[in-house]
mmCIF file of C-alpha atoms and ligand atoms in Angstrom:
data_model
loop_
_atom_site.group_PDB
_atom_site.id
_atom_site.type_symbol
_atom_site.label_atom_id
_atom_site.label_comp_id
_atom_site.label_asym_id
_atom_site.label_seq_id
_atom_site.Cartn_x
_atom_site.Cartn_y
_atom_site.Cartn_z
ATOM 1 C CA UNK A 1 27.809 -11.903 -58.110
ATOM 2 C CA UNK A 2 24.327 -12.844 -56.360
ATOM 3 C CA UNK A 3 25.912 -12.827 -53.075
ATOM 4 C CA UNK A 4 27.525 -9.908 -52.583
ATOM 5 C CA UNK A 5 24.266 -7.832 -53.071
ATOM 6 C CA UNK A 6 22.618 -10.140 -50.324
ATOM 7 C CA UNK A 7 25.681 -9.049 -47.685
ATOM 8 C CA UNK A 8 24.912 -5.374 -48.852
ATOM 9 C CA UNK A 9 21.049 -5.782 -48.395
ATOM 10 C CA UNK A 10 21.815 -7.565 -45.096
ATOM 11 C CA UNK A 11 24.375 -4.871 -43.849
ATOM 12 C CA UNK A 12 21.486 -2.019 -44.570
ATOM 13 C CA UNK A 13 18.515 -3.827 -42.985
ATOM 14 C CA UNK A 14 19.818 -4.000 -38.668
ATOM 15 C CA UNK A 15 19.514 -0.447 -38.278
ATOM 16 C CA UNK A 16 15.582 -1.005 -38.844
ATOM 17 C CA UNK A 17 15.597 -4.186 -36.295
ATOM 18 C CA UNK A 18 17.230 -1.825 -33.983
ATOM 19 C CA UNK A 19 15.069 1.161 -34.546
ATOM 20 C CA UNK A 20 12.146 -1.511 -33.803
ATOM 21 C CA UNK A 21 13.420 -2.842 -30.955
ATOM 22 C CA UNK A 22 13.597 0.530 -29.093
ATOM 23 C CA UNK A 23 10.322 1.610 -30.255
ATOM 24 C CA UNK A 24 9.248 -2.194 -28.465
ATOM 25 C CA UNK A 25 11.356 -0.912 -25.044
ATOM 26 C CA UNK A 26 9.604 2.404 -25.299
ATOM 27 C CA UNK A 27 6.180 1.547 -25.417
ATOM 28 C CA UNK A 28 7.536 -1.167 -22.875
ATOM 29 C CA UNK A 29 8.632 1.800 -20.262
ATOM 30 C CA UNK A 30 4.819 3.977 -20.599
ATOM 31 C CA UNK A 31 2.978 0.530 -18.981
ATOM 32 C CA UNK A 32 1.811 2.002 -16.031
ATOM 33 C CA UNK A 33 1.904 0.112 -12.711
ATOM 34 C CA UNK A 34 -1.179 -1.682 -11.760
ATOM 35 C CA UNK A 35 -0.545 -0.720 -7.538
ATOM 36 C CA UNK A 36 -1.135 3.448 -7.750
ATOM 37 C CA UNK A 37 -0.102 5.842 -5.242
ATOM 38 C CA UNK A 38 -2.324 8.734 -6.662
ATOM 39 C CA UNK A 39 -3.216 11.550 -3.883
ATOM 40 C CA UNK A 40 -6.450 11.385 -5.723
ATOM 41 C CA UNK A 41 -7.599 7.387 -6.087
ATOM 42 C CA UNK A 42 -10.676 5.908 -4.313
ATOM 43 C CA UNK A 43 -11.046 1.770 -3.936
ATOM 44 C CA UNK A 44 -14.234 0.614 -2.826
ATOM 45 C CA UNK A 45 -15.005 4.476 -1.758
ATOM 46 C CA UNK A 46 -11.630 4.037 0.580
ATOM 47 C CA UNK A 47 -9.091 7.019 -0.408
ATOM 48 C CA UNK A 48 -4.894 7.076 0.720
ATOM 49 C CA UNK A 49 -3.238 10.047 0.443
ATOM 50 C CA UNK A 50 0.378 11.479 1.826
ATOM 51 C CA UNK A 51 0.561 14.566 2.536
ATOM 52 C CA UNK A 52 3.368 16.549 4.448
ATOM 53 C CA UNK A 53 4.666 13.344 5.030
ATOM 54 C CA UNK A 54 1.250 12.120 6.972
ATOM 55 C CA UNK A 55 -0.265 8.839 4.427
ATOM 56 C CA UNK A 56 -3.748 8.991 5.978
ATOM 57 C CA UNK A 57 -6.699 6.016 5.054
ATOM 58 C CA UNK A 58 -10.515 7.401 4.943
ATOM 59 C CA UNK A 59 -12.731 5.673 5.056
ATOM 60 C CA UNK A 60 -15.756 4.942 2.954
ATOM 61 C CA UNK A 61 -18.145 5.282 5.749
ATOM 62 C CA UNK A 62 -19.774 2.018 4.994
ATOM 63 C CA UNK A 63 -18.286 -1.181 6.064
ATOM 64 C CA UNK A 64 -15.045 -1.608 5.008
ATOM 65 C CA UNK A 65 -11.714 -3.635 6.146
ATOM 66 C CA UNK A 66 -7.940 -2.116 5.543
ATOM 67 C CA UNK A 67 -4.456 -3.835 6.196
ATOM 68 C CA UNK A 68 -1.492 -1.940 6.261
ATOM 69 C CA UNK A 69 1.454 -4.594 5.134
ATOM 70 C CA UNK A 70 5.158 -4.135 3.928
ATOM 71 C CA UNK A 71 5.583 -5.048 0.202
ATOM 72 C CA UNK A 72 6.541 -8.804 0.001
ATOM 73 C CA UNK A 73 10.076 -9.137 -0.695
ATOM 74 C CA UNK A 74 10.337 -4.918 -0.612
ATOM 75 C CA UNK A 75 10.478 -3.162 2.662
ATOM 76 C CA UNK A 76 10.820 -0.168 1.073
ATOM 77 C CA UNK A 77 7.173 -0.314 0.111
ATOM 78 C CA UNK A 78 4.053 0.486 2.334
ATOM 79 C CA UNK A 79 0.760 -1.424 0.769
ATOM 80 C CA UNK A 80 -2.713 -0.447 1.623
ATOM 81 C CA UNK A 81 -4.910 -3.621 0.984
ATOM 82 C CA UNK A 82 -8.487 -2.722 0.968
ATOM 83 C CA UNK A 83 -10.746 -5.443 1.619
ATOM 84 C CA UNK A 84 -8.061 -7.309 3.059
ATOM 85 C CA UNK A 85 -7.746 -9.791 -0.046
ATOM 86 C CA UNK A 86 -4.279 -9.548 -0.217
ATOM 87 C CA UNK A 87 -4.263 -8.084 -3.433
ATOM 88 C CA UNK A 88 -2.614 -4.914 -2.443
ATOM 89 C CA UNK A 89 -4.627 -1.265 -3.463
ATOM 90 C CA UNK A 90 -2.312 1.594 -3.008
ATOM 91 C CA UNK A 91 1.373 1.717 -2.428
ATOM 92 C CA UNK A 92 3.959 4.100 -0.888
ATOM 93 C CA UNK A 93 7.854 4.716 -0.473
ATOM 94 C CA UNK A 94 8.154 3.991 3.094
ATOM 95 C CA UNK A 95 11.114 6.567 2.748
ATOM 96 C CA UNK A 96 8.447 9.471 2.263
ATOM 97 C CA UNK A 97 5.713 8.525 5.471
ATOM 98 C CA UNK A 98 6.580 9.924 8.959
ATOM 99 C CA UNK A 99 3.578 9.562 10.470
ATOM 100 C CA UNK A 100 0.482 7.019 9.527
ATOM 101 C CA UNK A 101 -2.762 7.748 10.390
ATOM 102 C CA UNK A 102 -6.010 5.787 9.380
ATOM 103 C CA UNK A 103 -10.012 7.119 9.906
ATOM 104 C CA UNK A 104 -11.782 4.257 9.144
ATOM 105 C CA UNK A 105 -15.176 6.700 9.943
ATOM 106 C CA UNK A 106 -18.849 5.526 10.425
ATOM 107 C CA UNK A 107 -20.063 1.404 10.376
ATOM 108 C CA UNK A 108 -18.119 -1.650 11.489
ATOM 109 C CA UNK A 109 -14.400 -1.366 10.046
ATOM 110 C CA UNK A 110 -11.980 -3.536 9.877
ATOM 111 C CA UNK A 111 -8.648 -2.110 10.383
ATOM 112 C CA UNK A 112 -5.153 -4.224 10.845
ATOM 113 C CA UNK A 113 -1.477 -3.736 10.798
ATOM 114 C CA UNK A 114 0.190 -7.093 8.848
ATOM 115 C CA UNK A 115 4.020 -7.757 10.142
ATOM 116 C CA UNK A 116 3.874 -10.657 7.784
ATOM 117 C CA UNK A 117 6.642 -9.041 5.763
ATOM 118 C CA UNK A 118 8.231 -6.688 9.137
ATOM 119 C CA UNK A 119 7.470 -4.099 11.051
ATOM 120 C CA UNK A 120 6.669 -0.744 10.394
ATOM 121 C CA UNK A 121 5.356 0.829 12.794
ATOM 122 C CA UNK A 122 7.537 0.825 15.342
ATOM 123 C CA UNK A 123 9.481 3.263 13.613
ATOM 124 C CA UNK A 124 6.004 5.041 11.728
ATOM 125 C CA UNK A 125 3.880 6.272 15.108
ATOM 126 C CA UNK A 126 0.765 4.988 13.827
ATOM 127 C CA UNK A 127 -2.669 5.798 14.687
ATOM 128 C CA UNK A 128 -5.778 3.760 13.495
ATOM 129 C CA UNK A 129 -8.728 5.130 14.578
ATOM 130 C CA UNK A 130 -12.103 2.882 14.050
ATOM 131 C CA UNK A 131 -14.525 6.076 14.288
ATOM 132 C CA UNK A 132 -18.199 5.003 14.367
ATOM 133 C CA UNK A 133 -19.319 1.399 14.118
ATOM 134 C CA UNK A 134 -18.408 -1.715 16.350
ATOM 135 C CA UNK A 135 -14.307 -1.602 15.020
ATOM 136 C CA UNK A 136 -12.003 -3.876 14.966
ATOM 137 C CA UNK A 137 -8.707 -3.008 15.492
ATOM 138 C CA UNK A 138 -5.090 -5.244 14.861
ATOM 139 C CA UNK A 139 -2.158 -3.374 15.863
ATOM 140 C CA UNK A 140 1.939 -4.432 14.605
ATOM 141 C CA UNK A 141 4.527 -5.366 16.885
ATOM 142 C CA UNK A 142 5.240 -1.138 17.105
ATOM 143 C CA UNK A 143 3.437 1.214 19.858
ATOM 144 C CA UNK A 144 0.016 1.962 17.852
ATOM 145 C CA UNK A 145 -2.489 4.702 19.267
ATOM 146 C CA UNK A 146 -5.619 2.311 18.714
ATOM 147 C CA UNK A 147 -8.837 4.722 18.746
ATOM 148 C CA UNK A 148 -12.259 2.799 19.376
ATOM 149 C CA UNK A 149 -14.519 6.129 19.011
ATOM 150 C CA UNK A 150 -18.430 5.131 19.628
ATOM 151 C CA UNK A 151 -19.918 1.801 19.411
ATOM 152 C CA UNK A 152 -19.076 -1.648 20.527
ATOM 153 C CA UNK A 153 -15.177 -2.040 19.445
ATOM 154 C CA UNK A 154 -12.599 -4.694 19.926
ATOM 155 C CA UNK A 155 -8.991 -3.882 19.853
ATOM 156 C CA UNK A 156 -6.173 -5.799 20.170
ATOM 157 C CA UNK A 157 -2.267 -3.912 20.431
ATOM 158 C CA UNK A 158 -0.269 -7.203 19.294
ATOM 159 C CA UNK A 159 2.965 -6.206 21.369
ATOM 160 C CA UNK A 160 4.305 -2.698 21.850
ATOM 161 C CA UNK A 161 3.285 -0.075 24.149
ATOM 162 C CA UNK A 162 0.394 0.472 22.752
ATOM 163 C CA UNK A 163 -2.400 3.334 23.387
ATOM 164 C CA UNK A 164 -5.878 1.700 23.286
ATOM 165 C CA UNK A 165 -8.640 4.408 24.114
ATOM 166 C CA UNK A 166 -11.661 2.846 22.148
ATOM 167 C CA UNK A 167 -14.483 5.426 23.802
ATOM 168 C CA UNK A 168 -17.643 4.602 23.936
ATOM 169 C CA UNK A 169 -19.627 1.521 23.802
ATOM 170 C CA UNK A 170 -19.223 -1.696 24.931
ATOM 171 C CA UNK A 171 -15.525 -2.390 24.464
ATOM 172 C CA UNK A 172 -13.218 -4.992 24.215
ATOM 173 C CA UNK A 173 -9.099 -4.539 25.214
ATOM 174 C CA UNK A 174 -7.637 -7.816 24.146
ATOM 175 C CA UNK A 175 -4.007 -7.294 24.259
ATOM 176 C CA UNK A 176 -2.221 -10.211 23.591
ATOM 177 C CA UNK A 177 1.601 -11.311 24.209
ATOM 178 C CA UNK A 178 3.351 -11.792 20.201
ATOM 179 C CA UNK A 179 5.056 -14.452 20.452
HETATM 180 CA CA1 CA B 201 -7.309 -4.906 -2.028
HETATM 181 CA CA1 CA B 202 -15.864 2.101 12.007
HETATM 182 CA CA1 CA B 203 1.361 -3.162 18.413
HETATM 183 CA CA1 CA B 204 -15.938 2.166 21.321
#
């Protein structure tokens, strides 16, 4: 009977379909996420690495803009946004970060803590060091250390018990109240 043979044919086919589905899932699991937490990785010359609990961000030596924020919808991740263009370039598990230090190096840099997705510098000791050049530093609601180094720096702690040491130069310390 032809109908019998079709039935047995279909029965032999389905394990192959299952194998094909499993192969597709295995390939999907290998896809690498776009945001990297790799330590030896640079974006526009800016490096971010986590070592012994210290998340250190180092500038390129050229003019940099760097924003640090929690990931939208996932406060367990800290993102580093090089270029401050709303596109995160590095991400680290917040739990693994015991201290945060940004060393912007020479040239006029913008370094800011972005609390848009939640405050994190209240629990993670944070230092923003503009180093040489006319830097623009902005803290978050927590207590940060803002260091200007040489150059005419501008700093705003944005609330919290901040320490601002802007070094040599014609510096502008404008602590504002957060609302
Ligand atoms: Ca970016
Ligand atoms: Ca600088
Ligand atoms: Ca602050
Ligand atoms: Ca200075």
